[in-house]
Amino acid sequence: MDKEIMRKTNDSVDVGQDKIASVIKKELNEIVTYYDEKIALHGESPLGVDWNGSESQLLRFEQLSKLMSGQTAFSIADLGCGYGALNTYLKENFKGVKYYGYDISSNMLNSARKLHGDPATAKFIESSALLENVDFTVASGIFNVRQTNSSAKWREHIITTLDNINQYSKKGFAFNCLTTFSDAPKMKAHLYYANPCFFFEYCKNNYSRNVALLHDYELYEFTIIVRK
């Protein structure tokens, strides 16, 4: 196992937007363009954030929301919020949710503000990193599109982002990734397929003893839940 990658995080070091952007600063613009094109073509829909449809989107939300099972009156950051579909799901399934949606696409955020315009319950921020403390954080799909980044460089970007999420999430966080256990003929070069065992071990070693790996639902991905 890569000793540098499996490092223990230093909680005294601020992991903010500048540090995340420094890993793939140029390529972030390509990713913004990629998602801007999706929402321009498909509008505020699962296809508009590069998912196959509403059924798979709902299944992802169900996995991620296991992090907040039994919780009420909590704050949550949605890193890579798109048009804010998770906010709708949370309002339908939990009480007293204060939602913070983060995205790097201003077009996505404009759509989100149009659909979820009440600043008392939902706030939207243009940033690649969390900027304030919340109870929970979820990140769905933000690690899938690597474009031309190498696997090693993209993995380092994921870890830097997770360090930021850990720093600002008081009670825990959850994220998903495409899995290396996907069918090889269906894997695409511009997407990143993560080793679930690597990220499970990384989270156990660096963030919390209480980590769950969910790889038993009918999508070519996995979800990791970290509880503090």
PDB file of C-alpha atoms in Angstrom:
ATOM      1  CA  MET A   1       0.000   0.000   0.000  1.00  0.00           C
ATOM      2  CA  ASP A   2       1.269   3.510  -0.868  1.00  0.00           C
ATOM      3  CA  LYS A   3       2.644   4.865   2.421  1.00  0.00           C
ATOM      4  CA  GLU A   4       2.272   8.496   1.374  1.00  0.00           C
ATOM      5  CA  ILE A   5      -1.329   8.012   0.302  1.00  0.00           C
ATOM      6  CA  MET A   6      -2.180   6.098   3.490  1.00  0.00           C
ATOM      7  CA  ARG A   7      -0.901   8.943   5.677  1.00  0.00           C
ATOM      8  CA  LYS A   8      -2.650  10.054   8.818  1.00  0.00           C
ATOM      9  CA  THR A   9      -4.288  13.436   8.288  1.00  0.00           C
ATOM     10  CA  ASN A  10      -3.117  16.478  10.225  1.00  0.00           C
ATOM     11  CA  ASP A  11      -6.223  18.136  11.648  1.00  0.00           C
ATOM     12  CA  SER A  12      -4.316  21.373  12.275  1.00  0.00           C
ATOM     13  CA  VAL A  13      -3.798  21.943   8.547  1.00  0.00           C
ATOM     14  CA  ASP A  14      -6.654  23.717   6.800  1.00  0.00           C
ATOM     15  CA  VAL A  15      -7.814  21.783   3.742  1.00  0.00           C
ATOM     16  CA  GLY A  16      -9.674  24.431   1.805  1.00  0.00           C
ATOM     17  CA  GLN A  17     -10.628  25.310  -1.734  1.00  0.00           C
ATOM     18  CA  ASP A  18      -7.139  26.454  -2.757  1.00  0.00           C
ATOM     19  CA  LYS A  19      -5.532  23.168  -1.728  1.00  0.00           C
ATOM     20  CA  ILE A  20      -8.147  21.121  -3.582  1.00  0.00           C
ATOM     21  CA  ALA A  21      -7.905  23.244  -6.705  1.00  0.00           C
ATOM     22  CA  SER A  22      -4.107  23.013  -6.693  1.00  0.00           C
ATOM     23  CA  VAL A  23      -4.295  19.280  -7.371  1.00  0.00           C
ATOM     24  CA  ILE A  24      -6.266  19.615 -10.618  1.00  0.00           C
ATOM     25  CA  LYS A  25      -6.617  23.383 -11.083  1.00  0.00           C
ATOM     26  CA  LYS A  26      -6.656  23.367 -14.901  1.00  0.00           C
ATOM     27  CA  GLU A  27      -8.880  20.332 -15.191  1.00  0.00           C
ATOM     28  CA  LEU A  28     -11.587  21.777 -12.920  1.00  0.00           C
ATOM     29  CA  ASN A  29     -12.528  24.096 -15.770  1.00  0.00           C
ATOM     30  CA  GLU A  30     -12.965  21.095 -18.061  1.00  0.00           C
ATOM     31  CA  ILE A  31     -15.232  19.453 -15.521  1.00  0.00           C
ATOM     32  CA  VAL A  32     -17.342  22.603 -15.174  1.00  0.00           C
ATOM     33  CA  THR A  33     -17.760  22.655 -18.952  1.00  0.00           C
ATOM     34  CA  TYR A  34     -18.710  18.970 -18.935  1.00  0.00           C
ATOM     35  CA  TYR A  35     -21.526  19.482 -16.433  1.00  0.00           C
ATOM     36  CA  ASP A  36     -22.638  22.793 -17.906  1.00  0.00           C
ATOM     37  CA  GLU A  37     -23.231  20.978 -21.184  1.00  0.00           C
ATOM     38  CA  LYS A  38     -25.228  18.248 -19.412  1.00  0.00           C
ATOM     39  CA  ILE A  39     -27.637  20.594 -17.678  1.00  0.00           C
ATOM     40  CA  ALA A  40     -27.995  22.783 -20.769  1.00  0.00           C
ATOM     41  CA  LEU A  41     -28.972  19.708 -22.777  1.00  0.00           C
ATOM     42  CA  HIS A  42     -31.166  17.878 -20.258  1.00  0.00           C
ATOM     43  CA  GLY A  43     -32.272  20.555 -17.814  1.00  0.00           C
ATOM     44  CA  GLU A  44     -32.924  20.022 -14.097  1.00  0.00           C
ATOM     45  CA  SER A  45     -33.131  16.238 -14.187  1.00  0.00           C
ATOM     46  CA  PRO A  46     -30.951  13.222 -13.352  1.00  0.00           C
ATOM     47  CA  LEU A  47     -29.632  13.285 -16.926  1.00  0.00           C
ATOM     48  CA  GLY A  48     -28.701  16.921 -16.363  1.00  0.00           C
ATOM     49  CA  VAL A  49     -26.198  15.833 -13.715  1.00  0.00           C
ATOM     50  CA  ASP A  50     -24.973  12.843 -15.755  1.00  0.00           C
ATOM     51  CA  TRP A  51     -27.036  10.087 -14.096  1.00  0.00           C
ATOM     52  CA  ASN A  52     -28.947   7.469 -16.075  1.00  0.00           C
ATOM     53  CA  GLY A  53     -32.332   8.260 -14.574  1.00  0.00           C
ATOM     54  CA  SER A  54     -34.430   8.989 -11.507  1.00  0.00           C
ATOM     55  CA  GLU A  55     -34.480   5.379 -10.280  1.00  0.00           C
ATOM     56  CA  SER A  56     -30.703   5.133  -9.919  1.00  0.00           C
ATOM     57  CA  GLN A  57     -30.549   8.650  -8.444  1.00  0.00           C
ATOM     58  CA  LEU A  58     -33.069   7.669  -5.765  1.00  0.00           C
ATOM     59  CA  LEU A  59     -31.121   4.500  -4.987  1.00  0.00           C
ATOM     60  CA  ARG A  60     -27.972   6.556  -4.429  1.00  0.00           C
ATOM     61  CA  PHE A  61     -29.809   8.938  -2.120  1.00  0.00           C
ATOM     62  CA  GLU A  62     -31.093   5.980  -0.095  1.00  0.00           C
ATOM     63  CA  GLN A  63     -27.544   4.674   0.410  1.00  0.00           C
ATOM     64  CA  LEU A  64     -26.073   8.053   1.313  1.00  0.00           C
ATOM     65  CA  SER A  65     -28.908   8.944   3.698  1.00  0.00           C
ATOM     66  CA  LYS A  66     -28.145   5.884   5.835  1.00  0.00           C
ATOM     67  CA  LEU A  67     -25.549   8.207   7.354  1.00  0.00           C
ATOM     68  CA  MET A  68     -28.370  10.266   8.941  1.00  0.00           C
ATOM     69  CA  SER A  69     -30.624   7.371   9.922  1.00  0.00           C
ATOM     70  CA  GLY A  70     -32.737   8.325  12.946  1.00  0.00           C
ATOM     71  CA  GLN A  71     -31.469  11.924  12.968  1.00  0.00           C
ATOM     72  CA  THR A  72     -33.538  15.115  13.100  1.00  0.00           C
ATOM     73  CA  ALA A  73     -32.721  18.816  13.089  1.00  0.00           C
ATOM     74  CA  PHE A  74     -29.289  18.568  11.486  1.00  0.00           C
ATOM     75  CA  SER A  75     -27.205  20.591   9.070  1.00  0.00           C
ATOM     76  CA  ILE A  76     -25.849  18.911   5.951  1.00  0.00           C
ATOM     77  CA  ALA A  77     -23.511  19.893   3.128  1.00  0.00           C
ATOM     78  CA  ASP A  78     -24.053  18.430  -0.332  1.00  0.00           C
ATOM     79  CA  LEU A  79     -20.707  18.741  -2.106  1.00  0.00           C
ATOM     80  CA  GLY A  80     -21.408  18.670  -5.836  1.00  0.00           C
ATOM     81  CA  CYS A  81     -25.073  19.451  -5.330  1.00  0.00           C
ATOM     82  CA  GLY A  82     -25.994  20.010  -8.979  1.00  0.00           C
ATOM     83  CA  TYR A  83     -29.547  21.354  -9.148  1.00  0.00           C
ATOM     84  CA  GLY A  84     -30.223  20.345  -5.541  1.00  0.00           C
ATOM     85  CA  ALA A  85     -32.168  17.118  -6.008  1.00  0.00           C
ATOM     86  CA  LEU A  86     -30.863  15.750  -2.713  1.00  0.00           C
ATOM     87  CA  ASN A  87     -32.417  18.695  -0.883  1.00  0.00           C
ATOM     88  CA  THR A  88     -35.851  17.614  -2.098  1.00  0.00           C
ATOM     89  CA  TYR A  89     -35.219  14.031  -0.981  1.00  0.00           C
ATOM     90  CA  LEU A  90     -34.025  15.110   2.461  1.00  0.00           C
ATOM     91  CA  LYS A  91     -37.017  17.382   3.044  1.00  0.00           C
ATOM     92  CA  GLU A  92     -39.334  14.481   2.205  1.00  0.00           C
ATOM     93  CA  ASN A  93     -37.588  12.006   4.521  1.00  0.00           C
ATOM     94  CA  PHE A  94     -36.134  13.998   7.432  1.00  0.00           C
ATOM     95  CA  LYS A  95     -37.288  16.817   9.710  1.00  0.00           C
ATOM     96  CA  GLY A  96     -35.456  20.028  10.511  1.00  0.00           C
ATOM     97  CA  VAL A  97     -32.837  19.865   7.763  1.00  0.00           C
ATOM     98  CA  LYS A  98     -30.567  22.847   7.124  1.00  0.00           C
ATOM     99  CA  TYR A  99     -29.079  22.248   3.671  1.00  0.00           C
ATOM    100  CA  TYR A 100     -25.880  23.711   2.173  1.00  0.00           C
ATOM    101  CA  GLY A 101     -25.348  22.941  -1.493  1.00  0.00           C
ATOM    102  CA  TYR A 102     -21.843  23.341  -2.952  1.00  0.00           C
ATOM    103  CA  ASP A 103     -20.928  23.167  -6.626  1.00  0.00           C
ATOM    104  CA  ILE A 104     -18.245  24.440  -8.999  1.00  0.00           C
ATOM    105  CA  SER A 105     -20.736  25.122 -11.797  1.00  0.00           C
ATOM    106  CA  SER A 106     -22.507  28.482 -11.593  1.00  0.00           C
ATOM    107  CA  ASN A 107     -25.097  27.186 -14.066  1.00  0.00           C
ATOM    108  CA  MET A 108     -25.920  24.289 -11.746  1.00  0.00           C
ATOM    109  CA  LEU A 109     -26.202  26.657  -8.801  1.00  0.00           C
ATOM    110  CA  ASN A 110     -28.486  29.029 -10.705  1.00  0.00           C
ATOM    111  CA  SER A 111     -30.818  26.111 -11.361  1.00  0.00           C
ATOM    112  CA  ALA A 112     -30.617  25.033  -7.722  1.00  0.00           C
ATOM    113  CA  ARG A 113     -31.470  28.508  -6.437  1.00  0.00           C
ATOM    114  CA  LYS A 114     -34.412  28.694  -8.822  1.00  0.00           C
ATOM    115  CA  LEU A 115     -35.817  25.389  -7.542  1.00  0.00           C
ATOM    116  CA  HIS A 116     -34.940  25.774  -3.842  1.00  0.00           C
ATOM    117  CA  GLY A 117     -35.162  29.480  -3.233  1.00  0.00           C
ATOM    118  CA  ASP A 118     -35.825  29.602   0.518  1.00  0.00           C
ATOM    119  CA  PRO A 119     -32.550  30.791   2.142  1.00  0.00           C
ATOM    120  CA  ALA A 120     -33.922  29.824   5.562  1.00  0.00           C
ATOM    121  CA  THR A 121     -33.610  26.130   4.740  1.00  0.00           C
ATOM    122  CA  ALA A 122     -31.251  25.957   1.740  1.00  0.00           C
ATOM    123  CA  LYS A 123     -28.076  27.861   0.915  1.00  0.00           C
ATOM    124  CA  PHE A 124     -25.975  27.426  -2.236  1.00  0.00           C
ATOM    125  CA  ILE A 125     -22.261  28.178  -2.510  1.00  0.00           C
ATOM    126  CA  GLU A 126     -19.908  28.146  -5.503  1.00  0.00           C
ATOM    127  CA  SER A 127     -16.866  26.278  -4.216  1.00  0.00           C
ATOM    128  CA  SER A 128     -14.941  23.031  -4.708  1.00  0.00           C
ATOM    129  CA  ALA A 129     -14.527  22.673  -0.938  1.00  0.00           C
ATOM    130  CA  LEU A 130     -16.530  23.041   2.246  1.00  0.00           C
ATOM    131  CA  LEU A 131     -16.186  26.432   3.896  1.00  0.00           C
ATOM    132  CA  GLU A 132     -18.068  26.031   7.189  1.00  0.00           C
ATOM    133  CA  ASN A 133     -18.855  23.351   9.730  1.00  0.00           C
ATOM    134  CA  VAL A 134     -21.926  21.140   9.381  1.00  0.00           C
ATOM    135  CA  ASP A 135     -23.188  18.016  11.117  1.00  0.00           C
ATOM    136  CA  PHE A 136     -23.006  15.812   8.019  1.00  0.00           C
ATOM    137  CA  THR A 137     -21.684  15.921   4.458  1.00  0.00           C
ATOM    138  CA  VAL A 138     -22.528  13.834   1.424  1.00  0.00           C
ATOM    139  CA  ALA A 139     -20.711  13.778  -1.921  1.00  0.00           C
ATOM    140  CA  SER A 140     -22.462  11.952  -4.727  1.00  0.00           C
ATOM    141  CA  GLY A 141     -20.877  11.507  -8.140  1.00  0.00           C
ATOM    142  CA  ILE A 142     -18.188  14.163  -7.794  1.00  0.00           C
ATOM    143  CA  PHE A 143     -15.356  11.647  -8.061  1.00  0.00           C
ATOM    144  CA  ASN A 144     -16.574   9.938 -11.236  1.00  0.00           C
ATOM    145  CA  VAL A 145     -15.508  12.280 -14.058  1.00  0.00           C
ATOM    146  CA  ARG A 146     -11.728  12.580 -14.158  1.00  0.00           C
ATOM    147  CA  GLN A 147     -11.440  13.647 -17.813  1.00  0.00           C
ATOM    148  CA  THR A 148      -7.732  13.415 -18.791  1.00  0.00           C
ATOM    149  CA  ASN A 149      -6.318  13.160 -15.247  1.00  0.00           C
ATOM    150  CA  SER A 150      -4.195  10.120 -14.462  1.00  0.00           C
ATOM    151  CA  SER A 151      -5.549   7.624 -11.946  1.00  0.00           C
ATOM    152  CA  ALA A 152      -2.843   8.566  -9.440  1.00  0.00           C
ATOM    153  CA  LYS A 153      -3.490  12.290  -9.758  1.00  0.00           C
ATOM    154  CA  TRP A 154      -7.252  11.847  -9.482  1.00  0.00           C
ATOM    155  CA  ARG A 155      -6.918   9.609  -6.425  1.00  0.00           C
ATOM    156  CA  GLU A 156      -4.837  12.291  -4.736  1.00  0.00           C
ATOM    157  CA  HIS A 157      -7.568  14.814  -5.588  1.00  0.00           C
ATOM    158  CA  ILE A 158     -10.193  12.539  -4.005  1.00  0.00           C
ATOM    159  CA  ILE A 159      -8.136  12.164  -0.835  1.00  0.00           C
ATOM    160  CA  THR A 160      -7.559  15.914  -0.558  1.00  0.00           C
ATOM    161  CA  THR A 161     -11.302  16.463  -0.962  1.00  0.00           C
ATOM    162  CA  LEU A 162     -12.095  13.824   1.669  1.00  0.00           C
ATOM    163  CA  ASP A 163      -9.659  15.499   4.056  1.00  0.00           C
ATOM    164  CA  ASN A 164     -11.606  18.732   3.594  1.00  0.00           C
ATOM    165  CA  ILE A 165     -14.937  16.973   4.099  1.00  0.00           C
ATOM    166  CA  ASN A 166     -13.670  15.292   7.261  1.00  0.00           C
ATOM    167  CA  GLN A 167     -12.409  18.581   8.639  1.00  0.00           C
ATOM    168  CA  TYR A 168     -15.786  20.311   8.356  1.00  0.00           C
ATOM    169  CA  SER A 169     -18.156  17.406   9.152  1.00  0.00           C
ATOM    170  CA  LYS A 170     -18.794  17.135  12.891  1.00  0.00           C
ATOM    171  CA  LYS A 171     -20.828  13.911  12.983  1.00  0.00           C
ATOM    172  CA  GLY A 172     -19.821  12.137   9.783  1.00  0.00           C
ATOM    173  CA  PHE A 173     -19.928  11.982   6.009  1.00  0.00           C
ATOM    174  CA  ALA A 174     -20.733   9.706   3.095  1.00  0.00           C
ATOM    175  CA  PHE A 175     -19.535   9.528  -0.506  1.00  0.00           C
ATOM    176  CA  ASN A 176     -19.783   7.253  -3.505  1.00  0.00           C
ATOM    177  CA  CYS A 177     -17.458   6.211  -6.319  1.00  0.00           C
ATOM    178  CA  LEU A 178     -17.621   4.044  -9.395  1.00  0.00           C
ATOM    179  CA  THR A 179     -16.098   0.665  -8.600  1.00  0.00           C
ATOM    180  CA  THR A 180     -13.157  -1.217 -10.050  1.00  0.00           C
ATOM    181  CA  PHE A 181     -15.455  -4.254  -9.921  1.00  0.00           C
ATOM    182  CA  SER A 182     -17.340  -2.912 -12.945  1.00  0.00           C
ATOM    183  CA  ASP A 183     -17.598  -4.919 -16.154  1.00  0.00           C
ATOM    184  CA  ALA A 184     -14.450  -4.085 -18.133  1.00  0.00           C
ATOM    185  CA  PRO A 185     -16.171  -3.677 -21.543  1.00  0.00           C
ATOM    186  CA  LYS A 186     -18.477  -1.010 -20.087  1.00  0.00           C
ATOM    187  CA  MET A 187     -15.769   1.078 -18.396  1.00  0.00           C
ATOM    188  CA  LYS A 188     -15.055   4.478 -19.960  1.00  0.00           C
ATOM    189  CA  ALA A 189     -11.696   6.232 -20.205  1.00  0.00           C
ATOM    190  CA  HIS A 190     -12.895   9.619 -18.928  1.00  0.00           C
ATOM    191  CA  LEU A 191     -14.357   8.091 -15.749  1.00  0.00           C
ATOM    192  CA  TYR A 192     -12.526   7.054 -12.581  1.00  0.00           C
ATOM    193  CA  TYR A 193     -13.133   3.620 -11.079  1.00  0.00           C
ATOM    194  CA  ALA A 194     -12.033   3.424  -7.447  1.00  0.00           C
ATOM    195  CA  ASN A 195     -10.885   0.432  -5.430  1.00  0.00           C
ATOM    196  CA  PRO A 196     -13.449   0.199  -2.604  1.00  0.00           C
ATOM    197  CA  CYS A 197     -11.031  -1.662  -0.325  1.00  0.00           C
ATOM    198  CA  PHE A 198      -8.438   1.103  -0.620  1.00  0.00           C
ATOM    199  CA  PHE A 199     -10.868   3.853   0.348  1.00  0.00           C
ATOM    200  CA  PHE A 200     -12.410   1.805   3.158  1.00  0.00           C
ATOM    201  CA  GLU A 201      -8.948   1.312   4.651  1.00  0.00           C
ATOM    202  CA  TYR A 202      -8.012   4.949   4.128  1.00  0.00           C
ATOM    203  CA  CYS A 203     -11.129   6.144   5.950  1.00  0.00           C
ATOM    204  CA  LYS A 204     -10.570   3.680   8.807  1.00  0.00           C
ATOM    205  CA  ASN A 205      -6.948   4.739   9.205  1.00  0.00           C
ATOM    206  CA  ASN A 206      -7.504   8.477   8.943  1.00  0.00           C
ATOM    207  CA  TYR A 207     -11.033   9.503   9.882  1.00  0.00           C
ATOM    208  CA  SER A 208     -12.899   7.153  12.208  1.00  0.00           C
ATOM    209  CA  ARG A 209     -13.139   3.632  13.576  1.00  0.00           C
ATOM    210  CA  ASN A 210     -16.793   3.591  12.489  1.00  0.00           C
ATOM    211  CA  VAL A 211     -16.774   3.113   8.732  1.00  0.00           C
ATOM    212  CA  ALA A 212     -19.214   1.173   6.554  1.00  0.00           C
ATOM    213  CA  LEU A 213     -18.663   0.039   2.963  1.00  0.00           C
ATOM    214  CA  LEU A 214     -21.909  -0.466   1.006  1.00  0.00           C
ATOM    215  CA  HIS A 215     -21.387  -2.468  -2.156  1.00  0.00           C
ATOM    216  CA  ASP A 216     -24.585  -4.510  -2.203  1.00  0.00           C
ATOM    217  CA  TYR A 217     -26.930  -2.393  -4.321  1.00  0.00           C
ATOM    218  CA  GLU A 218     -27.543  -2.772  -8.034  1.00  0.00           C
ATOM    219  CA  LEU A 219     -25.221  -0.101  -9.418  1.00  0.00           C
ATOM    220  CA  TYR A 220     -21.592  -0.246 -10.561  1.00  0.00           C
ATOM    221  CA  GLU A 221     -20.464   1.805  -7.588  1.00  0.00           C
ATOM    222  CA  PHE A 222     -20.010   1.742  -3.835  1.00  0.00           C
ATOM    223  CA  THR A 223     -20.867   4.065  -0.954  1.00  0.00           C
ATOM    224  CA  ILE A 224     -18.712   4.652   2.104  1.00  0.00           C
ATOM    225  CA  ILE A 225     -20.211   5.984   5.342  1.00  0.00           C
ATOM    226  CA  VAL A 226     -17.981   7.498   8.028  1.00  0.00           C
ATOM    227  CA  ARG A 227     -19.516   8.079  11.465  1.00  0.00           C
ATOM    228  CA  LYS A 228     -17.697   9.974  14.199  1.00  0.00           C
TER     229      LYS A 228
END
